[in-house]
Tab-separated table of C-alpha atoms and ligand atoms in Angstrom:
chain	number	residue	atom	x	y	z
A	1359	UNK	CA	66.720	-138.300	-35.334
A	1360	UNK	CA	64.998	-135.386	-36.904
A	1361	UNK	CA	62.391	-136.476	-39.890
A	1362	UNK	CA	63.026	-134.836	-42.682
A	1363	UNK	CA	60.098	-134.014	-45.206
A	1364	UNK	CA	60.720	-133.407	-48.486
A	1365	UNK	CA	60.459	-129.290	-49.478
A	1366	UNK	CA	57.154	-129.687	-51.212
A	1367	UNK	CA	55.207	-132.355	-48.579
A	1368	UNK	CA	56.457	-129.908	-46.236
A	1369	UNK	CA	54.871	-126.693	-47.874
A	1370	UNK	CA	51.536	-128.520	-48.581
A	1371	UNK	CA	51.376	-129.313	-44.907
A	1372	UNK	CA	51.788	-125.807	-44.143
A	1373	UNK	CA	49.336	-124.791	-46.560
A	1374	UNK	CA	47.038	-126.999	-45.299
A	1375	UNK	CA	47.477	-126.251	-41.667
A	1376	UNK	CA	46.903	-122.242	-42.517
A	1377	UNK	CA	43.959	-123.493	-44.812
A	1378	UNK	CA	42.373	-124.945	-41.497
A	1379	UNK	CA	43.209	-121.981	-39.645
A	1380	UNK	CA	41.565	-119.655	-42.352
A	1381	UNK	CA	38.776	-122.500	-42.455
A	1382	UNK	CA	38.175	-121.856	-38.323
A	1383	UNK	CA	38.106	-118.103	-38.529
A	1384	UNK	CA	35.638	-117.891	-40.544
A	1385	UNK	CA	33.702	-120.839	-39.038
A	1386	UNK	CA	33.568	-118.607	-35.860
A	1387	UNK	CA	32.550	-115.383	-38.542
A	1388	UNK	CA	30.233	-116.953	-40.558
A	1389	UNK	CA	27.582	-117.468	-36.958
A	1390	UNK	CA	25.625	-115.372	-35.277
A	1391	UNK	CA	27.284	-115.316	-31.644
A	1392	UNK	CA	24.559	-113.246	-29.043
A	1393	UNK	CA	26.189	-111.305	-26.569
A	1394	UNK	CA	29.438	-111.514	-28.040
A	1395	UNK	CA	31.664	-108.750	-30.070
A	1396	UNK	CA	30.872	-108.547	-33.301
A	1397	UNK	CA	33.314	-107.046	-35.598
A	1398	UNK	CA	32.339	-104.679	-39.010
A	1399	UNK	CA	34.714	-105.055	-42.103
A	1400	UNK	CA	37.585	-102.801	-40.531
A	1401	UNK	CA	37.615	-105.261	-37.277
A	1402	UNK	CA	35.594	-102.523	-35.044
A	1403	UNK	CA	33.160	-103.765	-32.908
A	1404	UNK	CA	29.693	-102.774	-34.588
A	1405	UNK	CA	27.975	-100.018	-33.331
A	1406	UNK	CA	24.367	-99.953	-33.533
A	1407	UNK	CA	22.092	-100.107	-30.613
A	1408	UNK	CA	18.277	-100.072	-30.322
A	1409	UNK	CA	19.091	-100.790	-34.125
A	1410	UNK	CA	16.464	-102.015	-36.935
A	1411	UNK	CA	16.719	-103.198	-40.436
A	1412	UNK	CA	15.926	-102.318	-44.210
A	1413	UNK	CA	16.516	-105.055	-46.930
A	1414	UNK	CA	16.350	-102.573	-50.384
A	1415	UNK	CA	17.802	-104.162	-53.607
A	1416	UNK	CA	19.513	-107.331	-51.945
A	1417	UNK	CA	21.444	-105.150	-49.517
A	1418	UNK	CA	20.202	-105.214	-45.682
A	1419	UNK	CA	21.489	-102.006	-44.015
A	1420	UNK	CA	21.629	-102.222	-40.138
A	1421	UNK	CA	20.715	-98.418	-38.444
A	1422	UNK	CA	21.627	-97.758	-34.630
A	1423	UNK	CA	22.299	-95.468	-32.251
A	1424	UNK	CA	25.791	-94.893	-32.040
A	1425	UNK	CA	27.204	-95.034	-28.744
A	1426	UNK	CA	30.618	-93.587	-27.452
A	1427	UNK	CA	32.585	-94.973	-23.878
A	1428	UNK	CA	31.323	-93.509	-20.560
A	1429	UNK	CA	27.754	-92.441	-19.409
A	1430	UNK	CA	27.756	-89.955	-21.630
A	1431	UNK	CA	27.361	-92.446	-24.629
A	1432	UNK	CA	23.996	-92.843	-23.486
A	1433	UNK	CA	23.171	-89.134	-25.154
A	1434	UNK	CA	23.476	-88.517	-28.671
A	1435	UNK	CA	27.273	-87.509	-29.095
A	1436	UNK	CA	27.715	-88.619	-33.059
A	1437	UNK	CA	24.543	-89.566	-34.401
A	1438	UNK	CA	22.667	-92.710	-36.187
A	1439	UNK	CA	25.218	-95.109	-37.334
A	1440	UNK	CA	24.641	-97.170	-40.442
A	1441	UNK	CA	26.318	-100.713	-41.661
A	1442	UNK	CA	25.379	-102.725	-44.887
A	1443	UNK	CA	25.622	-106.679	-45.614
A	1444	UNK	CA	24.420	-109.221	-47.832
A	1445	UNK	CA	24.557	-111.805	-45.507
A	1446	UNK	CA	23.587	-110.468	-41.935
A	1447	UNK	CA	26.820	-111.847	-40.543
A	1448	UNK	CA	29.194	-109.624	-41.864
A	1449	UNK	CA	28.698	-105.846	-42.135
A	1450	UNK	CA	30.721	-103.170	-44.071
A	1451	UNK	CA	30.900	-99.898	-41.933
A	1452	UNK	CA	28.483	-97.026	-44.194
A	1453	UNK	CA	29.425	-94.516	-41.601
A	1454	UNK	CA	27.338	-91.704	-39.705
A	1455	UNK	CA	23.518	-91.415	-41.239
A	1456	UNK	CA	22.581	-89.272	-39.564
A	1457	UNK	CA	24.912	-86.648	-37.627
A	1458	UNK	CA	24.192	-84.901	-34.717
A	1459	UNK	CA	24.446	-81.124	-35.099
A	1460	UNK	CA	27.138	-78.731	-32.797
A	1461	UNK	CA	23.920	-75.696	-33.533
A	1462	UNK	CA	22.666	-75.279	-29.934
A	1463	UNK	CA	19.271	-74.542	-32.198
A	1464	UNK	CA	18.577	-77.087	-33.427
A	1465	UNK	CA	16.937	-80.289	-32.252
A	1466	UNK	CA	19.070	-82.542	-32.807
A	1467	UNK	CA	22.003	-80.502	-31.415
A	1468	UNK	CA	24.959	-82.748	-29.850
A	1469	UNK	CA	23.455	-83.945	-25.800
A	1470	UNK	CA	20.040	-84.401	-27.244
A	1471	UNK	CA	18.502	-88.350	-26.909
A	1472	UNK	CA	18.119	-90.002	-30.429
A	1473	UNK	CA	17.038	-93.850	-29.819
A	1474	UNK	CA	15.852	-96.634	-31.609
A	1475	UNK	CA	16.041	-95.435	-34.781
A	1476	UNK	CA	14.370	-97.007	-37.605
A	1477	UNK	CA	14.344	-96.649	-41.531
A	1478	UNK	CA	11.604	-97.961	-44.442
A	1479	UNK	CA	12.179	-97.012	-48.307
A	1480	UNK	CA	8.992	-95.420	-49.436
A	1481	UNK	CA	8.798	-96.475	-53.130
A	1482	UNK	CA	6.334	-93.461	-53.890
A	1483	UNK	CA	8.877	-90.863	-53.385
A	1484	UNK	CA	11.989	-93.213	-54.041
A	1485	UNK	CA	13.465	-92.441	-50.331
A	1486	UNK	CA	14.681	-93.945	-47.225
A	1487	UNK	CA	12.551	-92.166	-44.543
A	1488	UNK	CA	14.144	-92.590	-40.671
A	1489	UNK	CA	11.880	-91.975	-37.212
A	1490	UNK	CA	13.793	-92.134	-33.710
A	1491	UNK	CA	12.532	-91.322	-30.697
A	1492	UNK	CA	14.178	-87.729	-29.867
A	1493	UNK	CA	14.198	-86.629	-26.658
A	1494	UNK	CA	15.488	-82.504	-26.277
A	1495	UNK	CA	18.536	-81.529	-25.001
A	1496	UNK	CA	18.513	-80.935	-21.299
A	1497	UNK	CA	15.096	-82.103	-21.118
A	1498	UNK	CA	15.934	-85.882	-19.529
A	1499	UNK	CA	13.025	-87.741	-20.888
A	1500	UNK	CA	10.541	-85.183	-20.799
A	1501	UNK	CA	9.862	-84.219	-24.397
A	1502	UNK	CA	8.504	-87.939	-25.645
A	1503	UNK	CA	8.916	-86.637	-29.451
A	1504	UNK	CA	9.510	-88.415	-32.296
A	1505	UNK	CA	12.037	-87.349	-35.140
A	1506	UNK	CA	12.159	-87.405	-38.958
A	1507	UNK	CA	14.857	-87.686	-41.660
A	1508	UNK	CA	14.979	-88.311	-44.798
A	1509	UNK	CA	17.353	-89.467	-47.346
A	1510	UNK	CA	17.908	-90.530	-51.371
A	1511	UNK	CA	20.505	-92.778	-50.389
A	1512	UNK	CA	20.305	-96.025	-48.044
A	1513	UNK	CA	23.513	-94.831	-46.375
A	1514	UNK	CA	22.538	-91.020	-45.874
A	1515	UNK	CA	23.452	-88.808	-45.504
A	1516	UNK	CA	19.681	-88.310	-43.961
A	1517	UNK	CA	18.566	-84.533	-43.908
A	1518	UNK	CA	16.389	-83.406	-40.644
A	1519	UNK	CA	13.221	-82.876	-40.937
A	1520	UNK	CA	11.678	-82.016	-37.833
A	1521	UNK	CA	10.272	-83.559	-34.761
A	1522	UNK	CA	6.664	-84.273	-33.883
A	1523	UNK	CA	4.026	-85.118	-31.078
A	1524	UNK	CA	1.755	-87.695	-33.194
A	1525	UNK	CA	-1.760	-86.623	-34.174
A	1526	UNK	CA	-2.297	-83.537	-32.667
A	1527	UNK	CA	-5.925	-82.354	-31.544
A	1528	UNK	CA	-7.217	-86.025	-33.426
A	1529	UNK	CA	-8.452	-88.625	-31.115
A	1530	UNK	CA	-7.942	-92.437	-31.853
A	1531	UNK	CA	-10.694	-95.117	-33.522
A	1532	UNK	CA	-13.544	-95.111	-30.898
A	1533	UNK	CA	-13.279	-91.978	-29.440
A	1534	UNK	CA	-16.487	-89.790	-28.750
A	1535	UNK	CA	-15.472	-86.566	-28.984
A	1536	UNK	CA	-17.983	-85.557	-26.907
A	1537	UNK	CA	-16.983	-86.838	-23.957
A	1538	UNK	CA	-13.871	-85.562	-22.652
A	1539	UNK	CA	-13.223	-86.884	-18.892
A	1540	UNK	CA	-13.104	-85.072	-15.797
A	1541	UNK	CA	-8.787	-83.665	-15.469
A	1542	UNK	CA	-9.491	-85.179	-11.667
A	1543	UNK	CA	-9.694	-88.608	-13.204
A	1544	UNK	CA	-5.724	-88.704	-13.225
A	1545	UNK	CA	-4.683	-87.345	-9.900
A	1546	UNK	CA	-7.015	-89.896	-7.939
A	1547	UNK	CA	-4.487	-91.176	-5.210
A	1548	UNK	CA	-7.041	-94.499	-5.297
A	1549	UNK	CA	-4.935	-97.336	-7.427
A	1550	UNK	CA	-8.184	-98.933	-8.966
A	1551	UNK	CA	-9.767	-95.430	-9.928
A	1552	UNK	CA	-6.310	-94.262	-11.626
A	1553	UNK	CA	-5.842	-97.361	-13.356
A	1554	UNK	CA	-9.549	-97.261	-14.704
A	1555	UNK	CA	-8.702	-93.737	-15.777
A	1556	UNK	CA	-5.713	-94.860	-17.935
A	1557	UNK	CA	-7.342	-97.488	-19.232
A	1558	UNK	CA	-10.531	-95.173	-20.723
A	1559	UNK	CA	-7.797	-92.754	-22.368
A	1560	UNK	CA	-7.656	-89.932	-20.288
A	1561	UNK	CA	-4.107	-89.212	-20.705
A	1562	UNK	CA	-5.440	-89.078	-24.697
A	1563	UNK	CA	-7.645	-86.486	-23.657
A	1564	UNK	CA	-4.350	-84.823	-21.811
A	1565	UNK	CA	-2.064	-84.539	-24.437
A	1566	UNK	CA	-4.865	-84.360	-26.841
A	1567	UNK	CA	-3.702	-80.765	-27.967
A	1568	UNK	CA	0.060	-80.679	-28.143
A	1569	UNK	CA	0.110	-84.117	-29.638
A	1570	UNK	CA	0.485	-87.535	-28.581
A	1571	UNK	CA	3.789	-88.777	-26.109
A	1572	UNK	CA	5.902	-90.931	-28.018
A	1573	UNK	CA	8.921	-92.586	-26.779
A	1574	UNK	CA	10.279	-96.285	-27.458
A	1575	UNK	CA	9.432	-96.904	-31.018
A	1576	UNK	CA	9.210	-98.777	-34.085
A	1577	UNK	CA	8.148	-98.643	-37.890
A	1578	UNK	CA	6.183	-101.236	-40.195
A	1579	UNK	CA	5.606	-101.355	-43.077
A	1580	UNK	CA	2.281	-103.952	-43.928
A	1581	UNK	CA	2.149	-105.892	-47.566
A	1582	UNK	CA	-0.056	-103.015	-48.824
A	1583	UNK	CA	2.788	-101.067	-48.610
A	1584	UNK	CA	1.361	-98.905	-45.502
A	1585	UNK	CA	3.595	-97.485	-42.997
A	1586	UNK	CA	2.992	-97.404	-39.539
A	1587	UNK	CA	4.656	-95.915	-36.052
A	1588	UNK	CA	4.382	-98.108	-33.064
A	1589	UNK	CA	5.473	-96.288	-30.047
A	1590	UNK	CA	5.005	-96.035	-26.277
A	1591	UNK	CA	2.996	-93.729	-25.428
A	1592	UNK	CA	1.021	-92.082	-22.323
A	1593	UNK	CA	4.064	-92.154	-19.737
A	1594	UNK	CA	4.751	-95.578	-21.574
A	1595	UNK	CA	1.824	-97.474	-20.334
A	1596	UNK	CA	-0.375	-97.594	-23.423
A	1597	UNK	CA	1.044	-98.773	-27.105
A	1598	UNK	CA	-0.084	-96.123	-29.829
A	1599	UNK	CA	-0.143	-97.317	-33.814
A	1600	UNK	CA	-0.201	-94.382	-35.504
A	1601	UNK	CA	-0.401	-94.871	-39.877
A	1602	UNK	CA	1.484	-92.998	-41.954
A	1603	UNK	CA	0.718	-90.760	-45.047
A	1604	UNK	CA	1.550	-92.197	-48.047
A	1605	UNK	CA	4.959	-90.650	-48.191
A	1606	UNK	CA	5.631	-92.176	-44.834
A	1607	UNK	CA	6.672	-88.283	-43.727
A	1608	UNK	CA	3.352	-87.440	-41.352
A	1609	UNK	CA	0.583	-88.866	-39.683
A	1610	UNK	CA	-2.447	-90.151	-41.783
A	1611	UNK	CA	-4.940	-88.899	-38.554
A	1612	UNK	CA	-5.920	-93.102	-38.248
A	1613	UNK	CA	-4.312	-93.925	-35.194
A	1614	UNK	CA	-5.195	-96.503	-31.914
A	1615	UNK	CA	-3.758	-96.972	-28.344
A	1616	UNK	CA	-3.656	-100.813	-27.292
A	1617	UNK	CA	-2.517	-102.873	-23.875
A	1618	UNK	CA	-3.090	-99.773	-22.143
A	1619	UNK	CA	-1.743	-99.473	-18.942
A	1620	UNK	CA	0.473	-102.497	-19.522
A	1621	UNK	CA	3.977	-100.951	-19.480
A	1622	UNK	CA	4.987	-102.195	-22.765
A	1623	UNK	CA	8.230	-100.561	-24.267
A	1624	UNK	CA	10.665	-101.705	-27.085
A	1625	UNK	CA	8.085	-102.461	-29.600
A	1626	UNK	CA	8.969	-105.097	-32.251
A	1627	UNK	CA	6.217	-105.908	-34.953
A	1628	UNK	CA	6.242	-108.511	-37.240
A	1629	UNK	CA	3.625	-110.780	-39.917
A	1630	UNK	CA	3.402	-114.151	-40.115
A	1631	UNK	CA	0.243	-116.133	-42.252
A	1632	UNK	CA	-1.366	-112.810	-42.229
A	1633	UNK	CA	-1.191	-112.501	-38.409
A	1634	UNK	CA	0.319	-109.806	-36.473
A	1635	UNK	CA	3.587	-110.294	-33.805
A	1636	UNK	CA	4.817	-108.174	-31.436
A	1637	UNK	CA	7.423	-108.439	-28.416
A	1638	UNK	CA	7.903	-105.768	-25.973
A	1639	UNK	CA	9.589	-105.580	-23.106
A	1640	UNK	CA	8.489	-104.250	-19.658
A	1641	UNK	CA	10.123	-100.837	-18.120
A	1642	UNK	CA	13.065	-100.899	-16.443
A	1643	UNK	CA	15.032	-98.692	-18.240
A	1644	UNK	CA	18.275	-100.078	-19.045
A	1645	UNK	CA	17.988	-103.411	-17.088
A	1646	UNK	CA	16.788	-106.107	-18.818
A	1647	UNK	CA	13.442	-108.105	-17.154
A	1648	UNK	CA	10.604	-111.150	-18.315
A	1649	UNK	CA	10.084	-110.470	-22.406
A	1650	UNK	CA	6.843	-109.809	-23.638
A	1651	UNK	CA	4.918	-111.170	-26.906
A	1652	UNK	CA	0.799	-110.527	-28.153
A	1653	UNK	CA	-0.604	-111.344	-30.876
A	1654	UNK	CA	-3.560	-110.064	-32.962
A	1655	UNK	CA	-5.810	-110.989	-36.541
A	1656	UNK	CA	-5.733	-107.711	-37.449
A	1657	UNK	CA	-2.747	-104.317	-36.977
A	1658	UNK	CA	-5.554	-102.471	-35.469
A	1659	UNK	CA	-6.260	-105.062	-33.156
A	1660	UNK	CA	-7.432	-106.659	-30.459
A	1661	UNK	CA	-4.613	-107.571	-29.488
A	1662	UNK	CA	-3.913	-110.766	-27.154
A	1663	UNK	CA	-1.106	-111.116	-24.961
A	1664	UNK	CA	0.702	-114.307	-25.390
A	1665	UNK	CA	3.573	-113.765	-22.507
A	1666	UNK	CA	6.610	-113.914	-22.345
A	1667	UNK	CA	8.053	-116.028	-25.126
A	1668	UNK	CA	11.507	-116.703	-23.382
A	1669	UNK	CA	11.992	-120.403	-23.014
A	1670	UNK	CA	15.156	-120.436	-20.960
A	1671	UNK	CA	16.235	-121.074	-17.509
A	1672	UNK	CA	13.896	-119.021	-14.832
A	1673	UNK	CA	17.128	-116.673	-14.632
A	1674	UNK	CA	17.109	-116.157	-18.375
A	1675	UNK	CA	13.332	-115.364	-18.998
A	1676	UNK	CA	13.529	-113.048	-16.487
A	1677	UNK	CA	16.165	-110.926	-18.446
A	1678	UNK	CA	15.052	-112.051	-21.790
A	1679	UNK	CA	18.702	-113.775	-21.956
A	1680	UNK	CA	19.991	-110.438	-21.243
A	1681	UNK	CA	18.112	-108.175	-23.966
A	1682	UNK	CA	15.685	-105.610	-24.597
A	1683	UNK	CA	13.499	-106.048	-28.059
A	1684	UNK	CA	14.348	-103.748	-31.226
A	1685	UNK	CA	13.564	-104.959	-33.905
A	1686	UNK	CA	12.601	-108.355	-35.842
A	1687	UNK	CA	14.034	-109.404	-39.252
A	1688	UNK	CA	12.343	-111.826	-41.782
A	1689	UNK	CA	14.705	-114.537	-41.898
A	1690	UNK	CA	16.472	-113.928	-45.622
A	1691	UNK	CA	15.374	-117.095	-47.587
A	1692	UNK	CA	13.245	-118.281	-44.787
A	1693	UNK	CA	9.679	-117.086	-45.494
A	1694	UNK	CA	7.663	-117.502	-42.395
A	1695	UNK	CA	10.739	-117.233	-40.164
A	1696	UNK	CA	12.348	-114.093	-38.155
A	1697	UNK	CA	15.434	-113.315	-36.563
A	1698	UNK	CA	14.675	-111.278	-32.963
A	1699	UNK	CA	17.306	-108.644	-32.263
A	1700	UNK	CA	17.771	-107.444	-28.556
A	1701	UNK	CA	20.378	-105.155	-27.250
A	1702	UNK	CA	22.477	-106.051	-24.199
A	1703	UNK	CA	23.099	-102.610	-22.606
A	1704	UNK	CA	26.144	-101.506	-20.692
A	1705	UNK	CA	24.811	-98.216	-19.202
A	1706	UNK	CA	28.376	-97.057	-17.830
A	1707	UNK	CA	29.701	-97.746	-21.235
A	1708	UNK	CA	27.373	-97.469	-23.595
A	1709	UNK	CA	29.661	-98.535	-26.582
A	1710	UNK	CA	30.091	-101.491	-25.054
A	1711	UNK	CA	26.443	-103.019	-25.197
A	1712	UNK	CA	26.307	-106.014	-27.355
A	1713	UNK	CA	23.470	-107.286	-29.847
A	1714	UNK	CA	21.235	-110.526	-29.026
A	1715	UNK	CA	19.667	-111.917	-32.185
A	1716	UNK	CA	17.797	-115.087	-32.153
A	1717	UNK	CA	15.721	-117.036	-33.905
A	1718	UNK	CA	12.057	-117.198	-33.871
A	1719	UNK	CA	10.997	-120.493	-33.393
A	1720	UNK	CA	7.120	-121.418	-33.018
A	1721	UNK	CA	4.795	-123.196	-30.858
A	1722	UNK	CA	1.711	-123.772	-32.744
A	1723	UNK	CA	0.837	-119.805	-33.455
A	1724	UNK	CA	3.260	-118.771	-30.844
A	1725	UNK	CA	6.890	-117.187	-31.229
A	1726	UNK	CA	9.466	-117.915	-28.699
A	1727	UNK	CA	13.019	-117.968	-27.959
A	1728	UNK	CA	15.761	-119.878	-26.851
A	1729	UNK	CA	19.198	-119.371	-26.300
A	1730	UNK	CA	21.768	-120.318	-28.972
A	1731	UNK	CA	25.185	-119.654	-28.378
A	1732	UNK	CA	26.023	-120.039	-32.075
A	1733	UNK	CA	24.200	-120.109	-34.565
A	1734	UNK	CA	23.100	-118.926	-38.344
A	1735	UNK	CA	20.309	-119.119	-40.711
A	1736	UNK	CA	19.984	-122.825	-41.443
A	1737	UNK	CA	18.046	-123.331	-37.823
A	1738	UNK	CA	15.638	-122.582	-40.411
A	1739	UNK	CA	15.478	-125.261	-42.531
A	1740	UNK	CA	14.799	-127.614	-39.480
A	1741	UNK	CA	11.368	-125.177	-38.894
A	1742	UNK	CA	10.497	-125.448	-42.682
A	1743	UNK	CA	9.197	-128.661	-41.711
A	1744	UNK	CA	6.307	-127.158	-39.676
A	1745	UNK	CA	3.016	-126.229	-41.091
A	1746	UNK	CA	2.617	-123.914	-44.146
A	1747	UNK	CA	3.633	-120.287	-42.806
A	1748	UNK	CA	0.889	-119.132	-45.908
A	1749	UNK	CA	3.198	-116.237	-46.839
B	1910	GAL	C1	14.573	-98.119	-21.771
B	1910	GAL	C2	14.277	-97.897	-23.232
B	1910	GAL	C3	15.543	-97.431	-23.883
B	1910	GAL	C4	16.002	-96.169	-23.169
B	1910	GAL	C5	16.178	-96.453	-21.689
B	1910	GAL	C6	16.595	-95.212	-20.908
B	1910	GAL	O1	13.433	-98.543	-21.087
B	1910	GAL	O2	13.820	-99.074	-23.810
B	1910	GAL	O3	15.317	-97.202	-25.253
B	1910	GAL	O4	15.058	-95.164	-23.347
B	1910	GAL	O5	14.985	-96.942	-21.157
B	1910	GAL	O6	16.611	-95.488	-19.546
């Protein structure tokens, strides 16, 4: 015998069966899922690698590179891609930023590298100011620059500015001047006399006149409202923290190199109780390997080296759960907590490399990382019940 419901039971069943479909949906949306696709407004899979975050008037906007299928993707094709959200977990597509040019003058002409891009709103001038590592067309990695755009608008679109070598002919804090090593220093075939060489700043003295290298990079801006570069510099063994001027447009001429000869790439600063964060990651270009963290009292250091902060199977803190470092987000109504973002890249197609963002969680003084398949921003609250984060 068939059942028969009456017309109205009937719809409210349906209506609550699509209800808990709806309701599932956007259970799955409303988490941050590492690793897997994570669709903008329109349903397209975001597109922002080696990506960082600015939170201006409520509104986070998320810059990356954008990436396109096949190795090519791994030049710049289309440009800096932009998305904005309230809520970190979805993102409306804002488009291009920052387009690469078809003029085979200028810098940022179409085949040129533009990574890691990175934006802070300089309240001085009222403008979004972007730095990305730029790398030349037809140059592989060879030109180590560092480019500039600038823009009214949180969206763009960002106007070139130019590209630059950081603080050229100006030596870092604790230099003498007078002392410039011997050139021999850095061809000594002897391990312990090269490294020694490195470590004293002799590639400084190198590149002393055409300005400093600077490839994997990152901005931050401290609670006095200073801006500072963080980049790899010196064939990416040494760290360089260069400050900004005011405008957050040049270099101030204040500048320091730290963990030299240490390999560190994909710089990530943060603050926490007036302490300084960073993860890195080691070199291995697009292949992931063991996370790195240091900490330090003050930006200008020392700083410490804390390891690596992974605390996942052997496999997984060896490949920092399959990421590289970009950038790390205060936690939106979470002081005293971050989110880490990491990019999973796909080399042979680039467009398909996926985000990693986790949460910070402490030991003591000490930020770490474990996997979570699923999660979103009310891990938090659980931390909240550790020791005042003084911010
Ligand atoms: C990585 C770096 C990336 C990109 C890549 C190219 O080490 O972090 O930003 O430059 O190398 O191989």
């Amino acid at each position: 015998m068939i059942m028969k419901f009456p017309r109205s039971l009937f719809t409210l069943l349906l209506l609550e069966f699509a209800a808990t479909i709806t309701f599932a949906a956007e259970a799955v949306h409303d988490k941050f899922r590492p690793g897997e696709l994570w669709p903008d407004d329109k349903g397209v899979p975001i597109n922002a690698h080696g990506g960082g975050i600015v939170l201006h008037e409520g509104v986070y906007y998320w810059f990356g590179e954008h990436k396109i299928e096949g190795e090519a993707g791994n030049k710049a094709q289309v440009g800096v891609h932009v998305y904005s959200s309230r809520d970190l977990v979805h993102w409306q597509d804002g488009g291009i930023a920052l387009t690469v040019l078809d003029d085979p003058k200028s810098e940022i002409v179409k085949g040129c590298i533009i990574e890691r891009p990175k934006v802070i709103y300089n309240a001085k001038t009222k403008t979004f100011v972007m730095w990305f590592h730029l790398e030349l067309k037809g140059q592989v990695y060879r030109s180590a620059r560092v480019g500039l755009a600038v823009s009214d608008k949180a969206t763009g679109p960002y106007k070139y500015v130019g590209s630059f070598r950081p603080n050229q002919g100006v030596l870092p804090l604790g230099f003498d001047a007078g002392s410039p090593p011997d050139p021999a220093r850095l061809k000594d075939k002897n391990k312990k006399r090269l490294n020694e060489a490195v470590v004293a700043g002799d590639m400084v003295w190198r590149d002393l006149e055409r300005g400093q290298m600077s490839r994997d990079m990152t901005l931050f801006v401290d609670d006095d409202g200073k801006g500072y570069l963080l980049c790899s510099g010196e064939e990416n063994l040494t760290l360089h923290l260069h400050e900004l001027t005011d405008d957050y447009r040049g270099f101030s001429g204040k500048w320091t190199r730290f963990l030299p000869n240490a390999s560190n790439e994909a710089p990530a600063l943060f603050k926490r109780a007036g302490k300084y964060y960073l993860f890195a990651s080691g070199t291995s270009g697009w292949f992931p390997n063991p996370g790195r963290s240091a900490m330090a009292d003050s930006i200008w250091g020392p700083w410490t080296v804390l390891g690596n902060p992974c605390r996942g199977t052997e496999t997984e803190n060896a490949i920092t759960f399959e990421s590289q470092s970009t950038y790390v987000l205060p936690a939106p109504g979470h002081p005293g907590e971050f989110i880490y973002m990491g990019d999973r890249w796909r080399p042979k197609n680039p467009i398909d490399g996926r985000y990693v963002w986790l949460p910070v969680e402490w030991e003591n003084d000490r930020p770490v990382l474990r996997w979570h398949a699923e999660w979103d921003l009310s891990v938090f609250a659980r931390h909240n019940a550790s020791p005042s984060t003084g911010e």
